[in-house]
Tab-separated table of C-alpha atoms in Angstrom:
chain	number	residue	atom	x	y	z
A	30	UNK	CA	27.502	-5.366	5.173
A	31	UNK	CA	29.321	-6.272	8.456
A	32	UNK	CA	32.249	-7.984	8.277
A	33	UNK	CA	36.271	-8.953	8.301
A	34	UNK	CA	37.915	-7.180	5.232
A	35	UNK	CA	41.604	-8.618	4.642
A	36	UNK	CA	43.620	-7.417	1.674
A	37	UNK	CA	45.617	-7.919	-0.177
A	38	UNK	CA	44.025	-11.398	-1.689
A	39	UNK	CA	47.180	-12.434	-3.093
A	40	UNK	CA	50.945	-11.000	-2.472
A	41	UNK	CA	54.080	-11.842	-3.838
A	42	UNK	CA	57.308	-11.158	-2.217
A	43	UNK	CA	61.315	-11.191	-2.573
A	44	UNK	CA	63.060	-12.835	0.041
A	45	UNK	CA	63.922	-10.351	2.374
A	46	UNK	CA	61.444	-7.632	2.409
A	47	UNK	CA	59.214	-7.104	4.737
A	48	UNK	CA	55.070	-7.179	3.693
A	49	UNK	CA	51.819	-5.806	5.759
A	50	UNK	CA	48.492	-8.030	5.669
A	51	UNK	CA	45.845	-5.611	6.354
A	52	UNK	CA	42.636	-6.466	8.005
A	53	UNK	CA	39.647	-4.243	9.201
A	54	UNK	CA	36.494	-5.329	10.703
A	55	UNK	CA	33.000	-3.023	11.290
A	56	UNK	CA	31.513	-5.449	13.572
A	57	UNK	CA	32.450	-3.669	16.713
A	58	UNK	CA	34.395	-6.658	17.750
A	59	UNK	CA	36.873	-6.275	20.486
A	60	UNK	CA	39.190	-9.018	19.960
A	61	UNK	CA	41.087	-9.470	16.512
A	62	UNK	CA	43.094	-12.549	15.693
A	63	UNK	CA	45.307	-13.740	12.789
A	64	UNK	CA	46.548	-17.011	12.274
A	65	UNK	CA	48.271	-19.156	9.884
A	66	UNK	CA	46.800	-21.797	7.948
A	67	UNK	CA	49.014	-24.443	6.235
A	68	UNK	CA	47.751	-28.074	4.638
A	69	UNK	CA	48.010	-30.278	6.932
A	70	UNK	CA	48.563	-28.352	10.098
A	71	UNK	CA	45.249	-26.008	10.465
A	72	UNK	CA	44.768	-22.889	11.978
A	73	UNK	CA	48.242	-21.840	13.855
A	74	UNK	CA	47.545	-18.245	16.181
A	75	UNK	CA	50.176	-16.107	15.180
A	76	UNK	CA	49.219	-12.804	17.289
A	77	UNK	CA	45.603	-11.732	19.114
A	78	UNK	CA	44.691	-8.683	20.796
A	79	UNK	CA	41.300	-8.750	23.093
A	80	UNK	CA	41.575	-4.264	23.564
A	81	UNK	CA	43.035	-1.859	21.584
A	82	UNK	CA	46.554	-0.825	22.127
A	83	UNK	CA	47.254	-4.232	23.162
A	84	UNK	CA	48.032	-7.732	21.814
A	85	UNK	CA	49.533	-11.226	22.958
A	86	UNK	CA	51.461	-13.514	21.240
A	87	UNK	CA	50.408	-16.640	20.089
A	88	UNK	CA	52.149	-20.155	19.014
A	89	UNK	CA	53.978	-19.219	16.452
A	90	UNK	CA	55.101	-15.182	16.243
A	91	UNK	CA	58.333	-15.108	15.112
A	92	UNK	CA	59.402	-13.442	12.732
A	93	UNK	CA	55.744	-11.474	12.993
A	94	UNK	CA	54.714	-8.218	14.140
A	95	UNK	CA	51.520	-6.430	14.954
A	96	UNK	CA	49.368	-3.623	15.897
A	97	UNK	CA	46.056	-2.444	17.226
A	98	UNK	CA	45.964	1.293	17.433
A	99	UNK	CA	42.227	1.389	16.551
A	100	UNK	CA	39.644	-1.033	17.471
A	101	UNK	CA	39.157	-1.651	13.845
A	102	UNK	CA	42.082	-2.569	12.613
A	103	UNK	CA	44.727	-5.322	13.190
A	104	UNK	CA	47.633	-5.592	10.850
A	105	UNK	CA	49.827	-7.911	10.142
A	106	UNK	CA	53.646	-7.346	9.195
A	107	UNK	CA	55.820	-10.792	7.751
A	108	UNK	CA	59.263	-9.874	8.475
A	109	UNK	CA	62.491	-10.952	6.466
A	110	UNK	CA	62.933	-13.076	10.087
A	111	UNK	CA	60.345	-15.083	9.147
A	112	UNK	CA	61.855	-18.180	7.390
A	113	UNK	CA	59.166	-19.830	6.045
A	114	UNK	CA	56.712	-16.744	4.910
A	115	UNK	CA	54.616	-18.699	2.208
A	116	UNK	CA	50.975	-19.199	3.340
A	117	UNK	CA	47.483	-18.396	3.740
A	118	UNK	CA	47.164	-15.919	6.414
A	119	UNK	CA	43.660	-15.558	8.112
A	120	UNK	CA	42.400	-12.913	10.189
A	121	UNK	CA	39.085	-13.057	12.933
A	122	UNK	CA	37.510	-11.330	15.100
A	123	UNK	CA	35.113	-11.821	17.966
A	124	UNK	CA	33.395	-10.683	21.026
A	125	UNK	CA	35.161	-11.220	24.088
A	126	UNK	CA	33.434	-10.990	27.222
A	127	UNK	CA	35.158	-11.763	30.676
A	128	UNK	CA	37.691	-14.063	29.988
A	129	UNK	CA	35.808	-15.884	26.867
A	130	UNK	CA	36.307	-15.249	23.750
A	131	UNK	CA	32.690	-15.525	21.289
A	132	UNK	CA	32.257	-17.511	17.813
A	133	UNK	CA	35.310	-15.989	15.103
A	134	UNK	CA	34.350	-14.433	12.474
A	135	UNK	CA	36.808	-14.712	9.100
A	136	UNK	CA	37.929	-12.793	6.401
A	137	UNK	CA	38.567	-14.316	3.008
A	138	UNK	CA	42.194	-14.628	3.766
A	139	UNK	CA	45.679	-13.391	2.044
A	140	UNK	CA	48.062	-15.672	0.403
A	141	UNK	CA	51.573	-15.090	0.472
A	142	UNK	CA	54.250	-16.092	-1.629
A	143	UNK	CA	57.917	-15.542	-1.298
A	144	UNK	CA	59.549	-15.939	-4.945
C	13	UNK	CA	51.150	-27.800	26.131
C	14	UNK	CA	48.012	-27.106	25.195
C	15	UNK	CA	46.714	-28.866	22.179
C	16	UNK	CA	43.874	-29.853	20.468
C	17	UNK	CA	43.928	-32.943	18.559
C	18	UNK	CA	42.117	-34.577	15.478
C	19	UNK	CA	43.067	-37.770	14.539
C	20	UNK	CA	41.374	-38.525	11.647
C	21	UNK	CA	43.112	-36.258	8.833
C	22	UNK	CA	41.097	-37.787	5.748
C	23	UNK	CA	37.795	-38.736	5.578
C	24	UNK	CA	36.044	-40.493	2.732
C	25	UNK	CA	32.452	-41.306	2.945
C	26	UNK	CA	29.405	-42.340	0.740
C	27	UNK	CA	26.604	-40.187	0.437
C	28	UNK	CA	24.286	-41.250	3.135
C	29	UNK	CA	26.228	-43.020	5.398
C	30	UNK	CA	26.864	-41.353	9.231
C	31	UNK	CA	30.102	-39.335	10.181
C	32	UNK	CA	31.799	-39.073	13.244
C	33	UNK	CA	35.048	-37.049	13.598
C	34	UNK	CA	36.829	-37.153	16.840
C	35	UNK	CA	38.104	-33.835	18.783
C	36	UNK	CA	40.051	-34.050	21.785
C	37	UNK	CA	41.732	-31.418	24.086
C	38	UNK	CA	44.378	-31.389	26.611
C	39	UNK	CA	43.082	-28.572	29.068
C	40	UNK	CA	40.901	-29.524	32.667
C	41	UNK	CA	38.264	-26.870	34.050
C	42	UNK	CA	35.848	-24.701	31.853
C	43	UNK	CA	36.375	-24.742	28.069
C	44	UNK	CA	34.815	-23.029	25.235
C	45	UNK	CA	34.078	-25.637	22.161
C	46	UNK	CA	33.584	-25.027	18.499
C	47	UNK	CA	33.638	-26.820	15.171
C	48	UNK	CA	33.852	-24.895	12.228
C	49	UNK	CA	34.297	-25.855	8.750
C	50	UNK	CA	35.375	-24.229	5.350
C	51	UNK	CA	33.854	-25.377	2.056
C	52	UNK	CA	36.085	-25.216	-1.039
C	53	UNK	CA	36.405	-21.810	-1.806
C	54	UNK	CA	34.552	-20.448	0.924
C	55	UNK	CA	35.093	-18.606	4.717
C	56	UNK	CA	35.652	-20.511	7.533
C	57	UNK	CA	32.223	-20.470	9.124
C	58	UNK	CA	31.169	-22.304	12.712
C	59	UNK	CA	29.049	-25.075	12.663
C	60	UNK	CA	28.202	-25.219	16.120
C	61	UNK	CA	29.606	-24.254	19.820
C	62	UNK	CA	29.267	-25.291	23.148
C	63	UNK	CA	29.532	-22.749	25.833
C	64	UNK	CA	27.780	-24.710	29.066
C	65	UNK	CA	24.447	-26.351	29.515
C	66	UNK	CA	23.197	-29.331	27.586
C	67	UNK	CA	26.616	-31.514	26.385
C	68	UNK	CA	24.366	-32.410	22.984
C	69	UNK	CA	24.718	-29.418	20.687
C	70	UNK	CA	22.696	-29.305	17.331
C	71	UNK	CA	24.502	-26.903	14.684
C	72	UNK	CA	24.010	-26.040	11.196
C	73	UNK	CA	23.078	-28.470	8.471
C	74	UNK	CA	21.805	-31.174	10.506
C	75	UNK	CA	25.277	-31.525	12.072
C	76	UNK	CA	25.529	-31.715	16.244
C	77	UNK	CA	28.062	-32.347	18.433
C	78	UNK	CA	28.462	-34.043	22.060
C	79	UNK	CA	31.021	-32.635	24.712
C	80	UNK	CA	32.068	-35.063	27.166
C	81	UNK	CA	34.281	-34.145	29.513
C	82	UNK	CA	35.667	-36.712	31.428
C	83	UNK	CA	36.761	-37.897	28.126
C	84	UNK	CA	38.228	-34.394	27.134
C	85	UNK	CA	36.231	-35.024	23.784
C	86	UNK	CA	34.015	-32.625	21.559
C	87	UNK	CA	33.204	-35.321	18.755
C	88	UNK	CA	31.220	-33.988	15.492
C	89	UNK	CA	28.081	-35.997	14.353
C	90	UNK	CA	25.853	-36.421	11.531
C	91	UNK	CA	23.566	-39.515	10.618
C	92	UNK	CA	23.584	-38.856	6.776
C	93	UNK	CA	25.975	-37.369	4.735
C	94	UNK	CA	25.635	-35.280	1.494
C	95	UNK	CA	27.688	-34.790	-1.181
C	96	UNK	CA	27.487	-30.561	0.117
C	97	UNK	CA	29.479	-31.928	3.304
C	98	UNK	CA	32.479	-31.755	1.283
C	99	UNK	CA	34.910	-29.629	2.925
C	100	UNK	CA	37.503	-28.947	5.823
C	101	UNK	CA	36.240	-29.329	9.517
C	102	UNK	CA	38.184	-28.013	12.374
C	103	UNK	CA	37.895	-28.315	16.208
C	104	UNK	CA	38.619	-25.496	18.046
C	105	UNK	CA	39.093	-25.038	22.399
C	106	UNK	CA	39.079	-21.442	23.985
C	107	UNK	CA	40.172	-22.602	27.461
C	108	UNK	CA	41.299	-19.121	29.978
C	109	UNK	CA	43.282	-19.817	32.779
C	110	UNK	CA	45.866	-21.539	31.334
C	111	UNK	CA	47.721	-18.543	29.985
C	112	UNK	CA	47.892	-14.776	30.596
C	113	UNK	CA	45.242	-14.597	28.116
C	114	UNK	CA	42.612	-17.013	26.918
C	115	UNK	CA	43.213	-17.793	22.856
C	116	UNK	CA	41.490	-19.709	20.548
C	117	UNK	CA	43.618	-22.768	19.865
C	118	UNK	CA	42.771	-24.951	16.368
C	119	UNK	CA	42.905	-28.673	15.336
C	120	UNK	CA	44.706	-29.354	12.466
C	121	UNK	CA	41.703	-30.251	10.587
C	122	UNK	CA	39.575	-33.142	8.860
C	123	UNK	CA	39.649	-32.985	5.086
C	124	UNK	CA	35.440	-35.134	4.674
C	125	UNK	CA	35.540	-36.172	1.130
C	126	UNK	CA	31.955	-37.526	0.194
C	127	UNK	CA	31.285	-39.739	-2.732
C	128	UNK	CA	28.204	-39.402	-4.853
């Protein structure tokens, strides 16, 4: 089935290591997203790319870092410069046509904790 | 900055009475408009979009929304609620122009708690 495929689920991690969110879609999508979702505050962008081989920051990327070497794929990396690591991360994709982007499409998200 | 704002952070209905949450955005000119909402345990999934044309859009589960722009609002609608409308709803603007590149910028949500 088409989709967004994030893994891992669930990640634990010491303070001061860095951690890759992976994410892979098969719906031919151009644009990939990932954002942040913490209670109270919604959906915060963290990075988006609309082509491969290149990606903007969004509100909140430091202490983030991405990559889009293949249409397909869009991971994340939470660095040890990130000071407040634990939360749900969410990755989407969409179409992107002129300077629109389409409806997202989600994965099931990761959740991160820092022990 | 750009921002898009909900105001009402907790909502607590009984089954059958109408829902309105409010959406407002800070951006002028063309806009993209979506509401999409994530049911315990589930995806985010869109409930409806506007893109141009008719400001009344009808979505998913009897929901619809009206985009009126001189008010910069995108409000969410739905004359009877159901106990199944239990979840997170979130507003979201894609508005180009205002940046290098256009981005999909969130609400911070409206927890809809329904009573049976």
């Amino acid at each position: 089935d088409g989709g967004i495929t994030q893994s891992p689920k669930y990640l634990f991690r010491k303070e001061g290591q860095n951690v890759t969110l992976s994410c892979e879609q098969n719906l031919n999508h151009d644009a990939m997203y990932w954002y942040r979702q913490d209670p109270g505050q919604g959906l915060r962008l963290i990075y988006y790319s609309q082509i491969v081989n290149d990606f903007q920051k969004g509100d909140i990327a430091e202490g983030y870092s991405v990559s889009r070497e293949k249409k397909e794929s869009f991971p994340l990396t939470v660095t040890s410069a990130q000071k407040n690591p634990t939360a749900f991360y969410l990755c989407a994709s969409s179409i992107f046509s002129g300077s629109f982007h389409g409806e997202l499409f989600f994965g099931e998200g990761s959740r991160l904790t820092v022990l | 900055a750009q921002s898009v704002s909900q105001h009402n952070h907790h909502v607590i209905l009984s089954e059958a009475a109408s829902l309105e949450l409010g959406c407002n955005y800070s951006y002028g000119g063309t806009v993209n408009l979506f509401w999409y909402v994530q049911y315990p345990g589930q995806h985010l999934q869109l409930l409806l979009k506007y893109f141009s044309g008719d400001p009344l859009v009808k979505g998913i589960k009897g929901f619809e929304a009206e985009f009126i722009k001189s008010k910069f609002s995108f409000n969410l609608r739905k004359p009877s609620v159901q106990w199944s409308d239990t979840a997170e709803y979130f507003c979201a603007v894609n508005a180009p122009g205002y940046s290098s590149a256009s981005k999909i910028i969130f609400g911070s949500g409206t927890r809809l708690s329904i009573r049976p």
